[in-house]
PDB file of C-alpha atoms and ligand atoms in Angstrom:
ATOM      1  CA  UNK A 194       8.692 -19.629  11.461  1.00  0.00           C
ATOM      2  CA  UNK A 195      10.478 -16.557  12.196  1.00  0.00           C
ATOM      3  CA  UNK A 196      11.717 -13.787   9.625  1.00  0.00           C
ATOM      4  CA  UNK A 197      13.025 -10.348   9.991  1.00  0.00           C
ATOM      5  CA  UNK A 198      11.137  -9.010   6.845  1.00  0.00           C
ATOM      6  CA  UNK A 199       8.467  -5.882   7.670  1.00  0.00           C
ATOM      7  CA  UNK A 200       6.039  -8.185   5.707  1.00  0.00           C
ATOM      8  CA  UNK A 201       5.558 -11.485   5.253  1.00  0.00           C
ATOM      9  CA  UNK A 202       2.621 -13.871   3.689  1.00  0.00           C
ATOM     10  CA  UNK A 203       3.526 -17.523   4.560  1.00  0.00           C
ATOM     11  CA  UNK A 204       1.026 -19.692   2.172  1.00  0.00           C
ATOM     12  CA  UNK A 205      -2.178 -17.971   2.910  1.00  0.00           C
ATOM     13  CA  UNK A 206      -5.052 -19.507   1.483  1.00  0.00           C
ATOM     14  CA  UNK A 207      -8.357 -16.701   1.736  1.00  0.00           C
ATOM     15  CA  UNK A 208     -12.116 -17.968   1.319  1.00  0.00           C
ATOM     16  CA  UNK A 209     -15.411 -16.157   0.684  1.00  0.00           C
ATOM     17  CA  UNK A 210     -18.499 -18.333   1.206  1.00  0.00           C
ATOM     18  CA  UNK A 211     -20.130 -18.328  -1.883  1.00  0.00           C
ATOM     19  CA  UNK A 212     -23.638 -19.703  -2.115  1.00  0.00           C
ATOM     20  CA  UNK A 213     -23.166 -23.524  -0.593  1.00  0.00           C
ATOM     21  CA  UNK A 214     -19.687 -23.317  -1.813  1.00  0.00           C
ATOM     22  CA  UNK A 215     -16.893 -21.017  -1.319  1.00  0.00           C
ATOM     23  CA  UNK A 216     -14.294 -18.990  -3.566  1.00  0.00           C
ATOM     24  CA  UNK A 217     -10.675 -19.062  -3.399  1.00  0.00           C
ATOM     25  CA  UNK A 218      -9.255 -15.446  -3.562  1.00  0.00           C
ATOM     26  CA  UNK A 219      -6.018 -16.569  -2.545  1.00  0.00           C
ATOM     27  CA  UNK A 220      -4.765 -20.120  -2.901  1.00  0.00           C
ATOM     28  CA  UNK A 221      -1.723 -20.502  -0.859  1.00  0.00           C
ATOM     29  CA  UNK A 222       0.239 -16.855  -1.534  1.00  0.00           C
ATOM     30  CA  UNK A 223       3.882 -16.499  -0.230  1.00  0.00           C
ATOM     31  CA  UNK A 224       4.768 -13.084  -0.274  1.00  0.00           C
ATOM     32  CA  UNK A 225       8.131 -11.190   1.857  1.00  0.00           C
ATOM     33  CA  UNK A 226       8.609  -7.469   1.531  1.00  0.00           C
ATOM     34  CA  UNK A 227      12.010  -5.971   2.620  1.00  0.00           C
ATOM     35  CA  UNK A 228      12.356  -3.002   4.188  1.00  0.00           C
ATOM     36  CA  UNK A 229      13.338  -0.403   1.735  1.00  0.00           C
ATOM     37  CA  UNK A 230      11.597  -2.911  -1.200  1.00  0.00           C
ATOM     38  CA  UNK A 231       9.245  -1.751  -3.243  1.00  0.00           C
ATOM     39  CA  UNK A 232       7.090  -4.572  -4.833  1.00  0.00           C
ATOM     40  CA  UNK A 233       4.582  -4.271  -7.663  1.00  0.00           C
ATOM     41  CA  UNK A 234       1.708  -6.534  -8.263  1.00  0.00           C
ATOM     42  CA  UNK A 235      -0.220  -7.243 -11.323  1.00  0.00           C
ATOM     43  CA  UNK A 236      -2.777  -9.765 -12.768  1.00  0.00           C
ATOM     44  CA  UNK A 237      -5.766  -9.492 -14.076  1.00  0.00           C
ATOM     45  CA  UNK A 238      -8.912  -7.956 -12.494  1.00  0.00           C
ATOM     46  CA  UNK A 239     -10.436 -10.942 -10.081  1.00  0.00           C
ATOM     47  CA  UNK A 240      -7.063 -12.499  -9.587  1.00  0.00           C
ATOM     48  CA  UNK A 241      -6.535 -11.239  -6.037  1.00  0.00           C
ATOM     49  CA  UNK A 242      -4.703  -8.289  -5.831  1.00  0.00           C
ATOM     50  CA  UNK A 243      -7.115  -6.316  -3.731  1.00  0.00           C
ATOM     51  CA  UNK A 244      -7.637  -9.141  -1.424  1.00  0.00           C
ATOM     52  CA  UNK A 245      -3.889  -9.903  -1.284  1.00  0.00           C
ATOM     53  CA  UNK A 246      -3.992  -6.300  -0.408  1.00  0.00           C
ATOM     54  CA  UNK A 247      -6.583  -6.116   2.233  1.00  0.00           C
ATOM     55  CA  UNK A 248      -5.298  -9.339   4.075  1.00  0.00           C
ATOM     56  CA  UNK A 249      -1.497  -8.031   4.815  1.00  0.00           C
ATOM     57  CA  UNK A 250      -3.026  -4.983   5.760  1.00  0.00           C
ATOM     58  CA  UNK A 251      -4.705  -7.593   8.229  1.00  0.00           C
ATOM     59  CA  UNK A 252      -8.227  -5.694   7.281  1.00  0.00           C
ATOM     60  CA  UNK A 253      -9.203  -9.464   6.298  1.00  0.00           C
ATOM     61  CA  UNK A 254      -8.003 -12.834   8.306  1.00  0.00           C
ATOM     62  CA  UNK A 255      -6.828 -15.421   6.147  1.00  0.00           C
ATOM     63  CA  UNK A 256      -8.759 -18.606   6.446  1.00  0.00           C
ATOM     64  CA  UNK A 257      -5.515 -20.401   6.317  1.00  0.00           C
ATOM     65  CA  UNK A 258      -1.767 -18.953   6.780  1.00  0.00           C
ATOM     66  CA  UNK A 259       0.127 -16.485   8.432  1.00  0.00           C
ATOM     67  CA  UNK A 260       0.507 -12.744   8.063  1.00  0.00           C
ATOM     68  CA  UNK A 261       3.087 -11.689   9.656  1.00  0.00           C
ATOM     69  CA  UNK A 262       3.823  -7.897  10.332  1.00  0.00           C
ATOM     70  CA  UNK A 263       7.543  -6.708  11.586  1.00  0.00           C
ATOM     71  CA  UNK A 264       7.706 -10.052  13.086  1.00  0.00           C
ATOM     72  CA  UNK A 265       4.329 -10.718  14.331  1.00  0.00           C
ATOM     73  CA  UNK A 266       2.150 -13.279  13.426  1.00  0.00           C
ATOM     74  CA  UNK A 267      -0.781 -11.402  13.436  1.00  0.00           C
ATOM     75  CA  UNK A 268      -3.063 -14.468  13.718  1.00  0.00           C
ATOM     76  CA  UNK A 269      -2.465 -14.802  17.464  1.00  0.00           C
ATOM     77  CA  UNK A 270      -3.530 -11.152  18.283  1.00  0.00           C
ATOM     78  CA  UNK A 271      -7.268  -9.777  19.082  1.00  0.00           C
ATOM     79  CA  UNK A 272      -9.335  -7.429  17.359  1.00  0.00           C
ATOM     80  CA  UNK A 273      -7.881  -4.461  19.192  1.00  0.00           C
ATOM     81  CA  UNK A 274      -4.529  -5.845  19.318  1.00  0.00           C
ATOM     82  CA  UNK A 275      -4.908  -5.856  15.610  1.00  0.00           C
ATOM     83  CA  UNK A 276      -6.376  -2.520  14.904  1.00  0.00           C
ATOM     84  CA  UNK A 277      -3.306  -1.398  17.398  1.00  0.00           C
ATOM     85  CA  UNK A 278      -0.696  -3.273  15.243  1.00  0.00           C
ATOM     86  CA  UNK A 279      -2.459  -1.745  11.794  1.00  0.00           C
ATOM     87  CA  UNK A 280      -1.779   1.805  13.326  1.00  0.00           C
ATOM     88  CA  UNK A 281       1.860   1.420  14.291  1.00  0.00           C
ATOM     89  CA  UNK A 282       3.189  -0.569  11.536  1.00  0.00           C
ATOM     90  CA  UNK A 283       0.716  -0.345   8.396  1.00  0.00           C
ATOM     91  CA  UNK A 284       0.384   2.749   5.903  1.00  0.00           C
ATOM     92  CA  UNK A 285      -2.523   1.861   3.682  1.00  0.00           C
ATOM     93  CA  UNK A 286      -2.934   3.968   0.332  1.00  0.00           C
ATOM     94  CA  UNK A 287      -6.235   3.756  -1.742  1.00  0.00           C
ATOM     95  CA  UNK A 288      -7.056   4.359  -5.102  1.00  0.00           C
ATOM     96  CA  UNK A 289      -9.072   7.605  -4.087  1.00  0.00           C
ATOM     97  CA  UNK A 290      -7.537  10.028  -1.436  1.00  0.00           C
ATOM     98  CA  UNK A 291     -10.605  10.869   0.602  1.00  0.00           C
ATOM     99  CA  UNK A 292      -9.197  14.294   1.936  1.00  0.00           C
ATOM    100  CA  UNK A 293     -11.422  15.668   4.773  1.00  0.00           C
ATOM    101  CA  UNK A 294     -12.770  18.558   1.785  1.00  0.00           C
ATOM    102  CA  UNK A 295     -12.654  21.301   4.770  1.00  0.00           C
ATOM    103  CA  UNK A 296      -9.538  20.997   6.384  1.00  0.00           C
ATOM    104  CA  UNK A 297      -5.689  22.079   4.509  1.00  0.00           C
ATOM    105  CA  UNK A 298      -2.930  19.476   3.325  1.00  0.00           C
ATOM    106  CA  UNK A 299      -1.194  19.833   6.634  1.00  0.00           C
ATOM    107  CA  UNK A 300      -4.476  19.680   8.681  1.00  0.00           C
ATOM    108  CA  UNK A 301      -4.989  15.997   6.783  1.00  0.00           C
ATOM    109  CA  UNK A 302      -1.754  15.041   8.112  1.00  0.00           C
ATOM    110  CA  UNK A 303      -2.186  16.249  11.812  1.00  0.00           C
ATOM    111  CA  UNK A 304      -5.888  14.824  11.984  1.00  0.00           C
ATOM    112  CA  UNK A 305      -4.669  11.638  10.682  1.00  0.00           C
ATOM    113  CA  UNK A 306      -1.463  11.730  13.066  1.00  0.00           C
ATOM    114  CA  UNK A 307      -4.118  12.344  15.964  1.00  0.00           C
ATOM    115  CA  UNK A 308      -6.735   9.904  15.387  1.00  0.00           C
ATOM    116  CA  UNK A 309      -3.748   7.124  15.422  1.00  0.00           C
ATOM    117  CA  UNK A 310      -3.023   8.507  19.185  1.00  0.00           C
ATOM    118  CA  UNK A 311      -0.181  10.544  17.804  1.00  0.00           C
ATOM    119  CA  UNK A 312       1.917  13.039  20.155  1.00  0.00           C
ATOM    120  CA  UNK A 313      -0.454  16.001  19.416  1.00  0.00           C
ATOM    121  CA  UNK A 314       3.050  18.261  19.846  1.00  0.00           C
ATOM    122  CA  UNK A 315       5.242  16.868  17.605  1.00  0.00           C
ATOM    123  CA  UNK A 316       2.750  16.542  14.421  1.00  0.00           C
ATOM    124  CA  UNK A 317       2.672  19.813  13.251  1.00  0.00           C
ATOM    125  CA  UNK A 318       6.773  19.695  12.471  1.00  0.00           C
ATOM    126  CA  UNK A 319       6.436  15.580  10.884  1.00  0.00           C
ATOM    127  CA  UNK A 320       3.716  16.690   8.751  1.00  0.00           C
ATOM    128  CA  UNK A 321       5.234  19.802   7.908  1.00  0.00           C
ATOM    129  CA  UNK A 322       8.481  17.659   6.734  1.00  0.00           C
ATOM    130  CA  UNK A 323       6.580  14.639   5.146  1.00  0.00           C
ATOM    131  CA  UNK A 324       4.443  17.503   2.835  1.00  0.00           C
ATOM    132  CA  UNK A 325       7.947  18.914   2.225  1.00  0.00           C
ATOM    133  CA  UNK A 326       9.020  15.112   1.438  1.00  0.00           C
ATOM    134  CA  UNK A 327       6.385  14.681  -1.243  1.00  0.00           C
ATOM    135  CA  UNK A 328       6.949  18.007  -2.835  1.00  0.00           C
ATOM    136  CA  UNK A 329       4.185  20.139  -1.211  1.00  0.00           C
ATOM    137  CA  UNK A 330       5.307  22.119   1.375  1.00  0.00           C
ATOM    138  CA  UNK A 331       3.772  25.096  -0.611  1.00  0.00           C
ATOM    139  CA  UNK A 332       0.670  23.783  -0.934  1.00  0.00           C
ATOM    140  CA  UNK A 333       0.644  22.932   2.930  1.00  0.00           C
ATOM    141  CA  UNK A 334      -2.109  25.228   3.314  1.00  0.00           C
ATOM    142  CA  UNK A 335      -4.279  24.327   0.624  1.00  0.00           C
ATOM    143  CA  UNK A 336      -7.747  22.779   0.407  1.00  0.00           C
ATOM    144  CA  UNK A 337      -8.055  19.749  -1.491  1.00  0.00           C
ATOM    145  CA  UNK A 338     -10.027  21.664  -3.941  1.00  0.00           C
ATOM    146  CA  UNK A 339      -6.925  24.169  -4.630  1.00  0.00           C
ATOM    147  CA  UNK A 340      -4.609  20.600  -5.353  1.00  0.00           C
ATOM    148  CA  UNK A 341      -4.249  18.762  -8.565  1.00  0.00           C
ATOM    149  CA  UNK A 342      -5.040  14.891  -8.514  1.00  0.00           C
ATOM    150  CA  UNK A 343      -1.601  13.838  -8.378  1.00  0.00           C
ATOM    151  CA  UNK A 344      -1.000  16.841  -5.602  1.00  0.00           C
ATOM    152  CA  UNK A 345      -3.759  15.543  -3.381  1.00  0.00           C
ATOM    153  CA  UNK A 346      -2.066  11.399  -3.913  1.00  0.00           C
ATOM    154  CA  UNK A 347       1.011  13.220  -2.827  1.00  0.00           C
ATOM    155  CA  UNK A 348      -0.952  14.379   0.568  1.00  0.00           C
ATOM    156  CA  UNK A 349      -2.462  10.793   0.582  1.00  0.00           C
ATOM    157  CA  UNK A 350       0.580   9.738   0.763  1.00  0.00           C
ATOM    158  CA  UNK A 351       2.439  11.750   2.936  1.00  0.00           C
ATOM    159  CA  UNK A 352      -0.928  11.327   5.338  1.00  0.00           C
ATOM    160  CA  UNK A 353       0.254   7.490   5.057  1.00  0.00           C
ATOM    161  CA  UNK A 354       3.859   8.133   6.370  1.00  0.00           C
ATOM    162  CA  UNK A 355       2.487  10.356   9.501  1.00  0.00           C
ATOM    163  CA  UNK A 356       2.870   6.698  11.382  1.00  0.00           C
ATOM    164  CA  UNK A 357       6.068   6.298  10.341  1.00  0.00           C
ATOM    165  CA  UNK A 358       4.735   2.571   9.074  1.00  0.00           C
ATOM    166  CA  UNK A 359       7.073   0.020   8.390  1.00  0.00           C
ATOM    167  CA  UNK A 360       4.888  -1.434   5.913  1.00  0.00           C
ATOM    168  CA  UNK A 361       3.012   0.529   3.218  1.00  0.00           C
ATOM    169  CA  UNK A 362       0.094  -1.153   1.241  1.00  0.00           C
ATOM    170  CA  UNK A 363      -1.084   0.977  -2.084  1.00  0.00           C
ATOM    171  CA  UNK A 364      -3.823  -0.033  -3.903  1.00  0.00           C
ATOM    172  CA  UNK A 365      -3.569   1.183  -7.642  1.00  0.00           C
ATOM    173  CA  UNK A 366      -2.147   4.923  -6.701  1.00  0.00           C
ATOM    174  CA  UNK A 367      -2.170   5.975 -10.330  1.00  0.00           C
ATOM    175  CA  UNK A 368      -6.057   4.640 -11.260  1.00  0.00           C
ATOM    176  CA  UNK A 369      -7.443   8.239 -11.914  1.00  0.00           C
ATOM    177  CA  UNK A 370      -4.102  10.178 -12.853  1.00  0.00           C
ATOM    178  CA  UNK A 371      -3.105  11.196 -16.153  1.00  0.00           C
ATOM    179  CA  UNK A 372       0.073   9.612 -17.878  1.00  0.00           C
ATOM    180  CA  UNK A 373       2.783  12.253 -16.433  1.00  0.00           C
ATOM    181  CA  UNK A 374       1.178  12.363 -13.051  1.00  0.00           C
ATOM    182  CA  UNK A 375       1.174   8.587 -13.068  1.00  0.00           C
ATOM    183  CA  UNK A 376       4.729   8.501 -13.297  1.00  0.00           C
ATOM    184  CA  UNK A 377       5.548  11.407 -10.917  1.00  0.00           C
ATOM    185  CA  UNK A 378       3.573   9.668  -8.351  1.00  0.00           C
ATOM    186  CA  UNK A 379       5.234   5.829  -8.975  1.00  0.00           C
ATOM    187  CA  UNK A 380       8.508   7.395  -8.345  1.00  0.00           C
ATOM    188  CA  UNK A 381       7.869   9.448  -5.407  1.00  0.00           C
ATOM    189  CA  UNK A 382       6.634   5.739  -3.956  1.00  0.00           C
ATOM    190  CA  UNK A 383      10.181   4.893  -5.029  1.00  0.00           C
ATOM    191  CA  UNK A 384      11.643   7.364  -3.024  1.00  0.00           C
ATOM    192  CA  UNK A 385       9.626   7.281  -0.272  1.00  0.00           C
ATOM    193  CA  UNK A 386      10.353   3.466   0.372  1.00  0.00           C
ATOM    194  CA  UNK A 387      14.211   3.848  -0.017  1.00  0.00           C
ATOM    195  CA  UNK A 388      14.141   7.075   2.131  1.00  0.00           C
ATOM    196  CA  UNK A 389      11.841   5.493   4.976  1.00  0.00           C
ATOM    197  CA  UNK A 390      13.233   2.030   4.565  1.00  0.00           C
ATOM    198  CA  UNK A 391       9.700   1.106   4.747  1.00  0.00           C
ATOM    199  CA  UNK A 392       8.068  -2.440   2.159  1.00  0.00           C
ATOM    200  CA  UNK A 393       6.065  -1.550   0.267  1.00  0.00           C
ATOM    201  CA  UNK A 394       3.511  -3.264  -1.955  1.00  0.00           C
ATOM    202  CA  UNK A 395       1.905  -1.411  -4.749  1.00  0.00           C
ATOM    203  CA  UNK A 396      -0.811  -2.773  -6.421  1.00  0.00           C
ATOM    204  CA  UNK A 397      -0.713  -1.414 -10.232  1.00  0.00           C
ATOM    205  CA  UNK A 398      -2.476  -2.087 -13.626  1.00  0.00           C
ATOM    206  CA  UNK A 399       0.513   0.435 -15.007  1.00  0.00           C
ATOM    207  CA  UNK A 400       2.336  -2.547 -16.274  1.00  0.00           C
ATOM    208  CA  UNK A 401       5.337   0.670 -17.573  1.00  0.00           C
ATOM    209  CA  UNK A 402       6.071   1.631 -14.173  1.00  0.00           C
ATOM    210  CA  UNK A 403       6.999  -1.950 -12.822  1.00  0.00           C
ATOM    211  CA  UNK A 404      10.778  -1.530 -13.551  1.00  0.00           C
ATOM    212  CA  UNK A 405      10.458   1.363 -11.252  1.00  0.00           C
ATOM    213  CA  UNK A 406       9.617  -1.032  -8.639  1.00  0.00           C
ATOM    214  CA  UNK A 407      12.525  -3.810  -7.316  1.00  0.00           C
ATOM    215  CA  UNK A 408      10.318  -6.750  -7.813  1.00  0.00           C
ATOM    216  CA  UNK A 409       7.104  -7.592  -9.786  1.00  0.00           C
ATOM    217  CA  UNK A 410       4.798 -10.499  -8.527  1.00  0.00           C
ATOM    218  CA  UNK A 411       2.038 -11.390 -10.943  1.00  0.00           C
ATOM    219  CA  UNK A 412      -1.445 -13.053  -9.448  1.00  0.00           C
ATOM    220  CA  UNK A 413      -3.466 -15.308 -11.857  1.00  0.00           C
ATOM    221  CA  UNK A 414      -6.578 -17.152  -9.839  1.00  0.00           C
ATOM    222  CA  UNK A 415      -5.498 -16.680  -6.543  1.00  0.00           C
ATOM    223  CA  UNK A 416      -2.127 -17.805  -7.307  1.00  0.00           C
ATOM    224  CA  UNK A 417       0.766 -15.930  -7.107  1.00  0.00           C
ATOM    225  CA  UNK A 418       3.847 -16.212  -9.331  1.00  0.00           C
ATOM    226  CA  UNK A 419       7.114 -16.468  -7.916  1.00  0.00           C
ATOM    227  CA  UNK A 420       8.415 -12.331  -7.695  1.00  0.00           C
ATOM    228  CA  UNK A 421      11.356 -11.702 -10.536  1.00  0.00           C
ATOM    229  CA  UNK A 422      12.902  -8.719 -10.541  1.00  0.00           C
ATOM    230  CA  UNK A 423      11.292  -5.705 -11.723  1.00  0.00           C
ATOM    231  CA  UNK A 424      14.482  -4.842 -14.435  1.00  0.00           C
ATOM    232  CA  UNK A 425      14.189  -2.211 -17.322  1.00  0.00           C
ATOM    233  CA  UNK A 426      12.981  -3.752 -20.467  1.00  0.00           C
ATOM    234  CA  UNK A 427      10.840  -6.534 -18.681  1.00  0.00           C
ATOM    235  CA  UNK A 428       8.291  -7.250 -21.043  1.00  0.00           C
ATOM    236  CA  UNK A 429       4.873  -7.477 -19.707  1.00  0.00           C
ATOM    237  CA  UNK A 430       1.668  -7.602 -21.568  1.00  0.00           C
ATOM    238  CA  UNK A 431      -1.583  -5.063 -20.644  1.00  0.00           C
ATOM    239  CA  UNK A 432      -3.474  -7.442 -18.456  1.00  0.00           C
ATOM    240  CA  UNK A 433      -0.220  -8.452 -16.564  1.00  0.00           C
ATOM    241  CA  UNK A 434       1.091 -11.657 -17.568  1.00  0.00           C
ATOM    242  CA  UNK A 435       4.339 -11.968 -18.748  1.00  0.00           C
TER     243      UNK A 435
HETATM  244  P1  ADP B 165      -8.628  -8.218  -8.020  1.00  0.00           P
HETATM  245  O1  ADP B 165      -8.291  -7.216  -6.971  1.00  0.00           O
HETATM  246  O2  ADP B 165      -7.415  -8.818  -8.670  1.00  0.00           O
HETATM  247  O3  ADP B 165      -9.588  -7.694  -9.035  1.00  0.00           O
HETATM  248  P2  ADP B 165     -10.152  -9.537  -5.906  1.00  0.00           P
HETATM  249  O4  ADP B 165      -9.215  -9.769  -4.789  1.00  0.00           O
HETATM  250  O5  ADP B 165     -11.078  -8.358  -5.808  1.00  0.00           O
HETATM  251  O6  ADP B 165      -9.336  -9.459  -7.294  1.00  0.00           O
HETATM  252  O7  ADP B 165     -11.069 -10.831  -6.123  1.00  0.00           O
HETATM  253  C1  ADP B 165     -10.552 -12.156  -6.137  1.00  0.00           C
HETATM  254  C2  ADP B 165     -11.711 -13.143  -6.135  1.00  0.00           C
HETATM  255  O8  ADP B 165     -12.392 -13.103  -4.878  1.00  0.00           O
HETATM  256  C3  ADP B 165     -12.769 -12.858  -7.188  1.00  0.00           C
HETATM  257  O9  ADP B 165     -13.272 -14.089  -7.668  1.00  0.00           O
HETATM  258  C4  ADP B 165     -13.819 -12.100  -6.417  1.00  0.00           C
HETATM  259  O10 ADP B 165     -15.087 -12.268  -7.014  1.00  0.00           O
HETATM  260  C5  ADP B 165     -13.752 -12.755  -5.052  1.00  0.00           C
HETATM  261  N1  ADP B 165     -14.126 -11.828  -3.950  1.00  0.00           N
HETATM  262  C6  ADP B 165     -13.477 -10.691  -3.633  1.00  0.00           C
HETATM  263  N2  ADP B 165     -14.037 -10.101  -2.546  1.00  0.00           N
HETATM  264  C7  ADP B 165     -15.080 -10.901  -2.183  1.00  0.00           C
HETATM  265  C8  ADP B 165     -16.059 -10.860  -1.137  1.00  0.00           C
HETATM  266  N3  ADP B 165     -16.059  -9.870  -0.221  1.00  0.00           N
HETATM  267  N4  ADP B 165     -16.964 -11.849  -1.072  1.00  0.00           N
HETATM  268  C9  ADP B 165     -16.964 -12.869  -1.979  1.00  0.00           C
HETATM  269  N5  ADP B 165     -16.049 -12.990  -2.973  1.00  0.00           N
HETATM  270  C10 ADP B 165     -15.138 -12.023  -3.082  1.00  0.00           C
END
């Protein structure tokens, strides 16, 4: 099967052994991100989300299923074709931005830039404009220590652009913010998808900030509702079903 979406989950079915048995963290998921679509997913805690997450970032291989990234089925490719694949075309976002404590918002962005095999010359200027992007380019030379929460989630994110990804994978970006920086931060992931025509999938328990978001897909077991769209006034309850 072929497709021209950045992401794509074609019924992938995920298993953990579990004692003589196994679980089923995701039971036959079909999932397409656009470029330029951002995509929020809720459900309840155990659904799947995170491993939903972790396997179109390819950090997990689906025991059944493809994952295919800007048109490559990832389950043909070997571990270092993989990890390659991950650093061209996947921006991953956790819940915690583990800033390097020592080093300044722009140094996060050129270490990150570097360690990907970056061109060493032209990172200073990206990261400069990406900080600049996200709102920070006064705070470029900042510790994390100097930055708010939401300001160091902007860097986190901005650090997740550096690779100019064409697929960007956030895992709950608002868990430890406030209700204003929430918000703030939801809609810079709004812009930043539109601007970088990049898909983006954005795990969220913030059920509010869905219709800031094109689509909402809801997991429940390991099963994943089909996406509606994510329009103001769409009524969804606290733990995520509608
Ligand atoms: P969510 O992110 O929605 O809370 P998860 O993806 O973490 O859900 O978990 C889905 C299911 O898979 C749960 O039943 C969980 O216990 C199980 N699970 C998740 N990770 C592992 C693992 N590494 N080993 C075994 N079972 C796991």
């Amino acid at each position: 099967m072929t497709t021209s979406a950045p992401l794509s989950l074609i019924n992938v079915t995920l298993e953990y052994p579990d004692g003589g048995g196994t679980t089923t963290a995701l039971d036959r998921v079909n999932l397409t991100a656009q470029a330029g679509q951002l995509v929020s997913l809720v459900g309840p805690s155990g659904s799947g989300k995170s491993s939903l997450l972790a396997t179109a970032a390819t950090l997990v291989r689906p025991t059944r299923g493809q994952v295919i990234i800007d048109g490559t089925d990832t389950a043909g490719l070997k571990g270092k074709e993989l990890t390659a694949l991950r650093r061209q075309k996947v921006g991953i976002i956790f819940q915690q931005p583990n800033l390097l404590p020592s080093l300044t918002a722009v140094e996060q962005l050129v270490i990150s830039d570097h360690l990907r095999g970056g061109n060493a010359k032209a990172a200073p200027v990206k990261a400069a404009e990406l900080l600049d992007v996200v709102g920070l380019a006064a705070a470029a030379g900042k510790l994390p220590h100097q930055l708010s929460g939401g300001q160091r989630q902007r860097v986190n994110i901005a650090r997740a652009l550096m690779g100019s990804p064409k697929v960007l994978l956030v895992d709950e970006p608002t868990a430890a913010l406030d209700h204003e920086r929430s918000e703030s931060v939801v809609r810079l992931l709004r812009q930043v998808t539109t601007e970088f025509g990049v898909a983006t999938v954005m795990v969220t328990h913030d059920t509010e900030f869905v219709p800031l978001t094109d689509v909402v897909a809801t997991m429940r077991d390991g099963r994943l509702t089909a996406p509606v769209v994510a329009a103001p006034g769409l009524q969804l309850t606290p733990d995520g079903a509608q």
